[in-house]
């Protein structure tokens, strides 16, 4: 009998995954990772709806109860030290360098599918690792491919796009062919959660600036031509493409078009100033294919954005993406994920736009 370790958060999706796999005849065991370190220098979130929080006792009791109901064992793994160094430290460093990171992408690749699995293998043998992510896998030309989920509203392939071939080789996504509505109905029929229970979790339940731990520092908000329009309390409170909350008046709507960490300056412009034709990306992770072999792809520049038509080619240090119709708010530090149909071709980190 094959054994599957299931990442358990206490939510509907992972709970249903554990149940489905047991029904399919696997030996199933749940696993939960702790990512809060007791003496961490990072503050606790202001809100409760957070993956990163100090008191997980309530969550663990809930997960234990769900596992008992399903009839499986449950173990807990402490990944807090690596989470702090690989995710939180990176998050702070990127923001303070005027870049906007994807903490959930790095957490998946380095912690959830990385450090947690490495730690678990020290004490338990298993054949597969499964999660409640909405995505699919298959084999294409000898490579382990990552595909979009059947439910387009729940597809999470963007957040999984940095998984390696090895990680994909032993990963199962049982919900990839299901609709969220079907999963929720199944959960209610099983009585694992209260009907209509809310379950969404953010990376950090509060203002991201709390994690940066920096004092407010006055700086200028300037128009693209250098005209001073106002002041701010720190460039790190702004992101590329931001429109609301700028606190300056102008004859037309203004958008953040660049940030200068050296001078603590926020540069704003008009909507057309946020549009770029191309961007170079670093740290490329090839997934379903080993290179770019097509003339046109669909590229997602944010998790919730639709894919944009683009051509992609390898270049020195990474890849270059060209958008024939332009792309708005290309943000350094964010991930550009390349798709061929439903398949994730590659994922890379955007640098400054070429134009």
Short mmCIF file of C-alpha atoms in Angstrom, two decimals:
data_model
loop_
_atom_site.label_atom_id
_atom_site.label_comp_id
_atom_site.label_asym_id
_atom_site.label_seq_id
_atom_site.Cartn_x
_atom_site.Cartn_y
_atom_site.Cartn_z
CA UNK A 1 0.00 0.00 0.00
CA UNK A 2 1.36 3.41 -1.00
CA UNK A 3 1.60 6.01 1.75
CA UNK A 4 0.69 9.65 1.28
CA UNK A 5 1.58 12.50 3.59
CA UNK A 6 -1.09 15.22 3.36
CA UNK A 7 -0.32 18.83 4.24
CA UNK A 8 -3.11 19.77 6.68
CA UNK A 9 -4.08 23.37 7.44
CA UNK A 10 -7.41 22.68 9.09
CA UNK A 11 -9.25 24.07 6.08
CA UNK A 12 -11.82 22.44 3.84
CA UNK A 13 -9.54 21.67 0.90
CA UNK A 14 -6.78 19.75 2.70
CA UNK A 15 -9.34 17.90 4.83
CA UNK A 16 -11.21 16.67 1.77
CA UNK A 17 -7.90 15.65 0.16
CA UNK A 18 -7.06 13.44 3.15
CA UNK A 19 -10.50 11.82 3.01
CA UNK A 20 -10.41 11.24 -0.75
CA UNK A 21 -6.96 9.63 -0.67
CA UNK A 22 -7.95 7.29 2.14
CA UNK A 23 -11.05 6.28 0.18
CA UNK A 24 -8.81 5.55 -2.80
CA UNK A 25 -6.89 3.00 -0.75
CA UNK A 26 -3.78 4.95 0.25
CA UNK A 27 -2.30 4.87 3.72
CA UNK A 28 -2.72 8.51 4.73
CA UNK A 29 -1.09 10.63 7.41
CA UNK A 30 -1.60 14.34 7.98
CA UNK A 31 1.23 16.79 8.56
CA UNK A 32 1.19 20.42 9.69
CA UNK A 33 4.12 22.81 9.78
CA UNK A 34 4.76 25.45 12.42
CA UNK A 35 6.25 28.65 11.03
CA UNK A 36 6.23 30.93 14.08
CA UNK A 37 9.39 31.05 16.19
CA UNK A 38 8.83 31.94 19.84
CA UNK A 39 11.70 34.43 19.99
CA UNK A 40 11.17 35.78 16.47
CA UNK A 41 11.98 39.45 15.95
CA UNK A 42 8.99 39.72 13.64
CA UNK A 43 5.71 40.95 15.15
CA UNK A 44 2.54 38.92 15.41
CA UNK A 45 -0.13 39.90 12.86
CA UNK A 46 -2.87 42.29 13.89
CA UNK A 47 -5.59 40.06 12.41
CA UNK A 48 -6.33 36.37 13.02
CA UNK A 49 -6.65 35.38 9.37
CA UNK A 50 -2.98 34.65 8.81
CA UNK A 51 -0.74 31.70 8.00
CA UNK A 52 1.94 33.35 10.15
CA UNK A 53 0.73 33.67 13.73
CA UNK A 54 2.04 32.74 17.19
CA UNK A 55 -0.85 30.73 18.62
CA UNK A 56 -1.71 27.72 16.47
CA UNK A 57 -3.06 25.63 19.36
CA UNK A 58 -6.65 26.13 18.24
CA UNK A 59 -5.77 25.20 14.67
CA UNK A 60 -3.87 22.08 15.78
CA UNK A 61 -6.77 20.91 17.94
CA UNK A 62 -9.09 21.37 14.98
CA UNK A 63 -6.75 19.47 12.65
CA UNK A 64 -6.36 16.64 15.19
CA UNK A 65 -10.14 16.34 15.43
CA UNK A 66 -10.52 16.23 11.63
CA UNK A 67 -7.80 13.58 11.34
CA UNK A 68 -9.48 11.45 14.01
CA UNK A 69 -12.78 11.74 12.19
CA UNK A 70 -11.17 10.62 8.92
CA UNK A 71 -9.22 7.91 10.76
CA UNK A 72 -5.63 8.99 10.10
CA UNK A 73 -2.60 9.98 12.16
CA UNK A 74 -1.38 13.55 12.39
CA UNK A 75 2.13 14.91 13.01
CA UNK A 76 3.56 18.42 13.45
CA UNK A 77 6.88 19.67 12.06
CA UNK A 78 8.65 22.84 13.19
CA UNK A 79 9.88 24.83 10.16
CA UNK A 80 9.95 28.22 11.89
CA UNK A 81 13.69 28.93 11.67
CA UNK A 82 13.87 28.29 7.93
CA UNK A 83 10.60 30.12 7.30
CA UNK A 84 12.04 33.15 9.02
CA UNK A 85 15.32 33.09 7.08
CA UNK A 86 13.96 32.04 3.67
CA UNK A 87 10.58 33.79 3.56
CA UNK A 88 10.38 36.64 6.09
CA UNK A 89 13.96 37.87 5.74
CA UNK A 90 13.63 37.73 1.96
CA UNK A 91 10.30 39.58 2.15
CA UNK A 92 11.84 42.39 4.20
CA UNK A 93 14.97 42.62 2.05
CA UNK A 94 12.98 42.79 -1.18
CA UNK A 95 10.59 45.46 0.06
CA UNK A 96 13.41 47.63 1.37
CA UNK A 97 15.02 47.42 -2.07
CA UNK A 98 11.82 48.71 -3.72
CA UNK A 99 10.79 45.25 -4.91
CA UNK A 100 7.54 43.38 -4.26
CA UNK A 101 8.07 39.69 -3.47
CA UNK A 102 5.74 36.67 -3.66
CA UNK A 103 6.11 35.12 -0.17
CA UNK A 104 3.59 32.34 -0.85
CA UNK A 105 5.52 31.17 -3.93
CA UNK A 106 8.77 30.95 -1.99
CA UNK A 107 7.06 29.31 0.98
CA UNK A 108 5.69 26.56 -1.28
CA UNK A 109 8.99 25.86 -3.03
CA UNK A 110 11.34 26.20 -0.07
CA UNK A 111 9.29 25.34 3.01
CA UNK A 112 6.04 23.46 2.40
CA UNK A 113 7.37 21.25 -0.42
CA UNK A 114 10.97 21.62 0.77
CA UNK A 115 12.02 21.89 4.42
CA UNK A 116 8.84 20.30 5.78
CA UNK A 117 9.25 17.25 3.54
CA UNK A 118 12.96 16.95 4.35
CA UNK A 119 12.20 17.04 8.06
CA UNK A 120 9.34 14.56 7.76
CA UNK A 121 11.49 12.04 5.90
CA UNK A 122 13.77 11.81 8.94
CA UNK A 123 11.06 10.02 10.90
CA UNK A 124 8.50 8.60 8.46
CA UNK A 125 8.61 6.81 5.11
CA UNK A 126 6.08 7.87 2.49
CA UNK A 127 5.66 7.67 -1.27
CA UNK A 128 3.79 10.88 -2.03
CA UNK A 129 2.99 14.28 -0.61
CA UNK A 130 -0.44 15.79 -1.28
CA UNK A 131 -1.98 19.20 -0.66
CA UNK A 132 -5.30 20.95 -1.16
CA UNK A 133 -3.96 23.19 -3.92
CA UNK A 134 -6.05 23.48 -7.06
CA UNK A 135 -3.67 22.38 -9.80
CA UNK A 136 -2.93 19.28 -11.87
CA UNK A 137 0.12 17.29 -12.89
CA UNK A 138 0.99 14.95 -15.74
CA UNK A 139 4.05 13.87 -17.72
CA UNK A 140 4.97 15.69 -20.96
CA UNK A 141 7.93 14.45 -22.96
CA UNK A 142 9.48 12.82 -19.93
CA UNK A 143 9.11 15.92 -17.72
CA UNK A 144 6.77 16.30 -14.77
CA UNK A 145 4.34 18.98 -15.88
CA UNK A 146 2.28 21.40 -13.80
CA UNK A 147 -1.14 22.31 -15.20
CA UNK A 148 -3.89 24.76 -14.35
CA UNK A 149 -6.82 23.45 -12.30
CA UNK A 150 -10.14 22.61 -13.89
CA UNK A 151 -11.77 25.36 -11.78
CA UNK A 152 -10.37 28.60 -13.24
CA UNK A 153 -11.50 30.65 -10.23
CA UNK A 154 -9.46 28.50 -7.86
CA UNK A 155 -6.42 27.70 -10.02
CA UNK A 156 -3.24 27.96 -7.92
CA UNK A 157 -0.63 26.90 -10.48
CA UNK A 158 0.89 30.42 -10.31
CA UNK A 159 1.81 29.87 -6.64
CA UNK A 160 3.30 26.43 -7.39
CA UNK A 161 5.37 27.53 -10.37
CA UNK A 162 8.74 27.29 -8.63
CA UNK A 163 8.39 23.61 -7.73
CA UNK A 164 11.24 21.50 -9.08
CA UNK A 165 11.00 18.38 -11.20
CA UNK A 166 11.86 16.30 -8.13
CA UNK A 167 9.14 17.95 -6.04
CA UNK A 168 6.54 17.45 -8.75
CA UNK A 169 7.55 13.79 -9.13
CA UNK A 170 6.20 12.90 -5.68
CA UNK A 171 3.37 15.44 -5.36
CA UNK A 172 -0.36 14.79 -5.73
CA UNK A 173 -3.06 17.44 -6.23
CA UNK A 174 -6.33 15.50 -5.82
CA UNK A 175 -8.52 18.61 -6.18
CA UNK A 176 -7.15 19.64 -9.57
CA UNK A 177 -10.05 18.15 -11.53
CA UNK A 178 -12.74 19.24 -9.07
CA UNK A 179 -14.76 22.43 -8.69
CA UNK A 180 -14.56 24.28 -5.39
CA UNK A 181 -18.35 24.02 -5.06
CA UNK A 182 -18.10 20.21 -5.26
CA UNK A 183 -15.34 20.14 -2.64
CA UNK A 184 -17.32 22.33 -0.27
CA UNK A 185 -20.43 20.18 -0.73
CA UNK A 186 -18.40 17.03 -0.04
CA UNK A 187 -16.98 18.59 3.13
CA UNK A 188 -20.45 19.48 4.38
CA UNK A 189 -21.73 15.97 3.69
CA UNK A 190 -18.82 14.56 5.69
CA UNK A 191 -19.42 17.00 8.52
CA UNK A 192 -15.78 18.07 8.69
CA UNK A 193 -16.61 21.79 8.95
CA UNK A 194 -19.62 23.95 9.67
CA UNK A 195 -21.69 24.78 6.56
CA UNK A 196 -20.55 28.06 5.02
CA UNK A 197 -17.38 28.24 7.12
CA UNK A 198 -14.93 30.87 5.91
CA UNK A 199 -11.46 29.56 5.27
CA UNK A 200 -9.32 32.00 3.27
CA UNK A 201 -5.93 32.82 4.75
CA UNK A 202 -3.53 35.62 3.97
CA UNK A 203 0.24 35.46 4.22
CA UNK A 204 0.10 38.06 7.01
CA UNK A 205 -3.05 39.29 8.76
CA UNK A 206 -2.31 42.99 8.88
CA UNK A 207 -0.24 45.67 7.20
CA UNK A 208 2.82 44.28 5.43
CA UNK A 209 4.75 47.33 6.64
CA UNK A 210 4.60 45.90 10.18
CA UNK A 211 7.00 43.15 9.07
CA UNK A 212 9.51 45.70 7.79
CA UNK A 213 10.07 47.18 11.24
CA UNK A 214 11.23 50.57 10.01
CA UNK A 215 10.38 53.99 11.34
CA UNK A 216 8.44 56.40 9.09
CA UNK A 217 10.73 58.52 6.96
CA UNK A 218 9.57 61.54 5.00
CA UNK A 219 10.23 61.54 1.28
CA UNK A 220 8.99 63.24 -1.86
CA UNK A 221 6.22 62.21 -4.20
CA UNK A 222 7.19 63.58 -7.61
CA UNK A 223 5.61 63.59 -11.03
CA UNK A 224 7.55 61.81 -13.77
CA UNK A 225 9.01 65.16 -14.90
CA UNK A 226 10.45 65.80 -11.43
CA UNK A 227 7.72 68.16 -10.21
CA UNK A 228 7.22 67.75 -6.47
CA UNK A 229 3.59 66.96 -5.66
CA UNK A 230 3.66 65.94 -2.02
CA UNK A 231 5.33 63.92 0.73
CA UNK A 232 5.08 60.37 2.05
CA UNK A 233 6.24 58.39 5.09
CA UNK A 234 8.39 55.82 3.29
CA UNK A 235 8.65 54.43 -0.24
CA UNK A 236 8.07 50.92 1.17
CA UNK A 237 4.40 51.79 1.72
CA UNK A 238 3.82 51.92 -2.05
CA UNK A 239 3.78 49.44 -4.91
CA UNK A 240 4.10 49.84 -8.67
CA UNK A 241 0.75 50.57 -10.28
CA UNK A 242 -0.85 51.80 -7.05
CA UNK A 243 -3.54 54.44 -7.57
CA UNK A 244 -5.40 54.83 -4.29
CA UNK A 245 -4.00 56.38 -1.15
CA UNK A 246 -1.36 58.57 -2.80
CA UNK A 247 -2.55 61.68 -0.98
CA UNK A 248 -1.77 64.12 -3.79
CA UNK A 249 -4.05 66.08 -6.08
CA UNK A 250 -3.73 66.27 -9.86
CA UNK A 251 -5.90 66.97 -12.87
CA UNK A 252 -5.88 63.27 -13.84
CA UNK A 253 -5.65 60.01 -11.84
CA UNK A 254 -2.08 59.25 -10.81
CA UNK A 255 -0.30 55.92 -10.49
CA UNK A 256 2.99 54.88 -8.92
CA UNK A 257 5.42 54.19 -11.78
CA UNK A 258 8.72 53.75 -9.89
CA UNK A 259 10.31 53.77 -6.44
CA UNK A 260 13.79 54.95 -5.53
CA UNK A 261 15.05 53.41 -2.27
CA UNK A 262 18.26 55.47 -2.32
CA UNK A 263 16.45 58.82 -2.26
CA UNK A 264 13.21 57.56 -0.68
CA UNK A 265 11.28 58.96 -3.65
CA UNK A 266 7.93 57.83 -5.05
CA UNK A 267 7.52 58.68 -8.74
CA UNK A 268 4.00 58.94 -10.14
CA UNK A 269 2.57 59.34 -13.62
CA UNK A 270 -0.52 58.78 -15.73
CA UNK A 271 -2.07 55.42 -16.48
CA UNK A 272 -0.28 55.11 -19.81
CA UNK A 273 3.01 55.52 -17.96
CA UNK A 274 2.42 52.22 -16.16
CA UNK A 275 2.34 50.27 -19.46
CA UNK A 276 5.50 48.59 -20.73
CA UNK A 277 6.24 46.45 -23.76
CA UNK A 278 8.90 44.16 -22.31
CA UNK A 279 10.64 43.03 -19.15
CA UNK A 280 13.71 40.97 -18.31
CA UNK A 281 13.37 38.30 -15.67
CA UNK A 282 15.91 36.47 -13.52
CA UNK A 283 16.02 33.16 -11.66
CA UNK A 284 14.16 31.11 -14.27
CA UNK A 285 12.60 27.80 -13.19
CA UNK A 286 11.61 25.61 -16.14
CA UNK A 287 8.68 23.37 -15.29
CA UNK A 288 6.68 21.50 -17.94
CA UNK A 289 9.22 22.11 -20.72
CA UNK A 290 13.00 22.58 -20.79
CA UNK A 291 12.95 25.77 -22.87
CA UNK A 292 10.87 28.17 -24.97
CA UNK A 293 9.91 26.53 -28.27
CA UNK A 294 6.75 28.43 -29.26
CA UNK A 295 6.28 31.82 -30.90
CA UNK A 296 3.62 32.98 -28.45
CA UNK A 297 2.68 32.23 -24.85
CA UNK A 298 0.31 33.42 -22.16
CA UNK A 299 2.15 35.13 -19.29
CA UNK A 300 0.67 35.94 -15.88
CA UNK A 301 2.38 38.87 -14.14
CA UNK A 302 0.21 38.63 -11.00
CA UNK A 303 -1.67 35.73 -9.46
CA UNK A 304 -5.12 37.17 -10.10
CA UNK A 305 -4.41 38.71 -13.51
CA UNK A 306 -5.41 37.08 -16.79
CA UNK A 307 -2.64 35.73 -18.95
CA UNK A 308 -1.25 38.24 -21.44
CA UNK A 309 -0.12 37.34 -24.93
CA UNK A 310 3.68 37.49 -25.11
CA UNK A 311 6.77 36.13 -26.77
CA UNK A 312 9.45 34.73 -24.47
CA UNK A 313 13.09 33.97 -25.06
CA UNK A 314 16.08 33.02 -22.97
CA UNK A 315 18.67 35.75 -22.48
CA UNK A 316 21.77 36.38 -20.42
CA UNK A 317 20.81 35.91 -16.78
CA UNK A 318 17.27 34.73 -17.41
CA UNK A 319 14.48 35.39 -19.88
CA UNK A 320 12.97 38.34 -21.72
CA UNK A 321 9.21 38.72 -22.13
CA UNK A 322 7.78 40.94 -24.87
CA UNK A 323 4.13 41.97 -24.71
CA UNK A 324 2.90 43.09 -28.17
CA UNK A 325 -0.11 44.84 -26.65
CA UNK A 326 1.71 46.12 -23.57
CA UNK A 327 1.39 45.15 -19.92
CA UNK A 328 0.46 47.33 -16.97
CA UNK A 329 2.44 47.69 -13.75
CA UNK A 330 5.28 45.25 -14.34
CA UNK A 331 6.59 45.02 -10.80
CA UNK A 332 10.19 44.09 -9.90
CA UNK A 333 10.24 41.15 -7.50
CA UNK A 334 6.94 39.69 -8.67
CA UNK A 335 6.79 36.42 -10.60
CA UNK A 336 6.13 36.17 -14.32
CA UNK A 337 4.68 32.73 -15.04
CA UNK A 338 4.68 31.48 -18.61
CA UNK A 339 1.89 29.18 -19.85
CA UNK A 340 1.41 27.10 -22.96
CA UNK A 341 -2.28 26.31 -22.82
CA UNK A 342 -2.83 24.92 -19.33
CA UNK A 343 0.80 23.93 -18.80
CA UNK A 344 3.24 26.03 -16.77
CA UNK A 345 6.32 26.41 -18.95
CA UNK A 346 8.45 28.48 -16.60
CA UNK A 347 8.47 30.93 -13.72
CA UNK A 348 10.90 33.80 -13.20
CA UNK A 349 11.35 37.00 -11.17
CA UNK A 350 10.66 40.28 -12.94
CA UNK A 351 13.31 42.97 -12.92
CA UNK A 352 12.81 46.54 -14.21
CA UNK A 353 10.90 46.86 -17.52
CA UNK A 354 13.08 47.42 -20.58
CA UNK A 355 11.16 50.55 -21.62
#
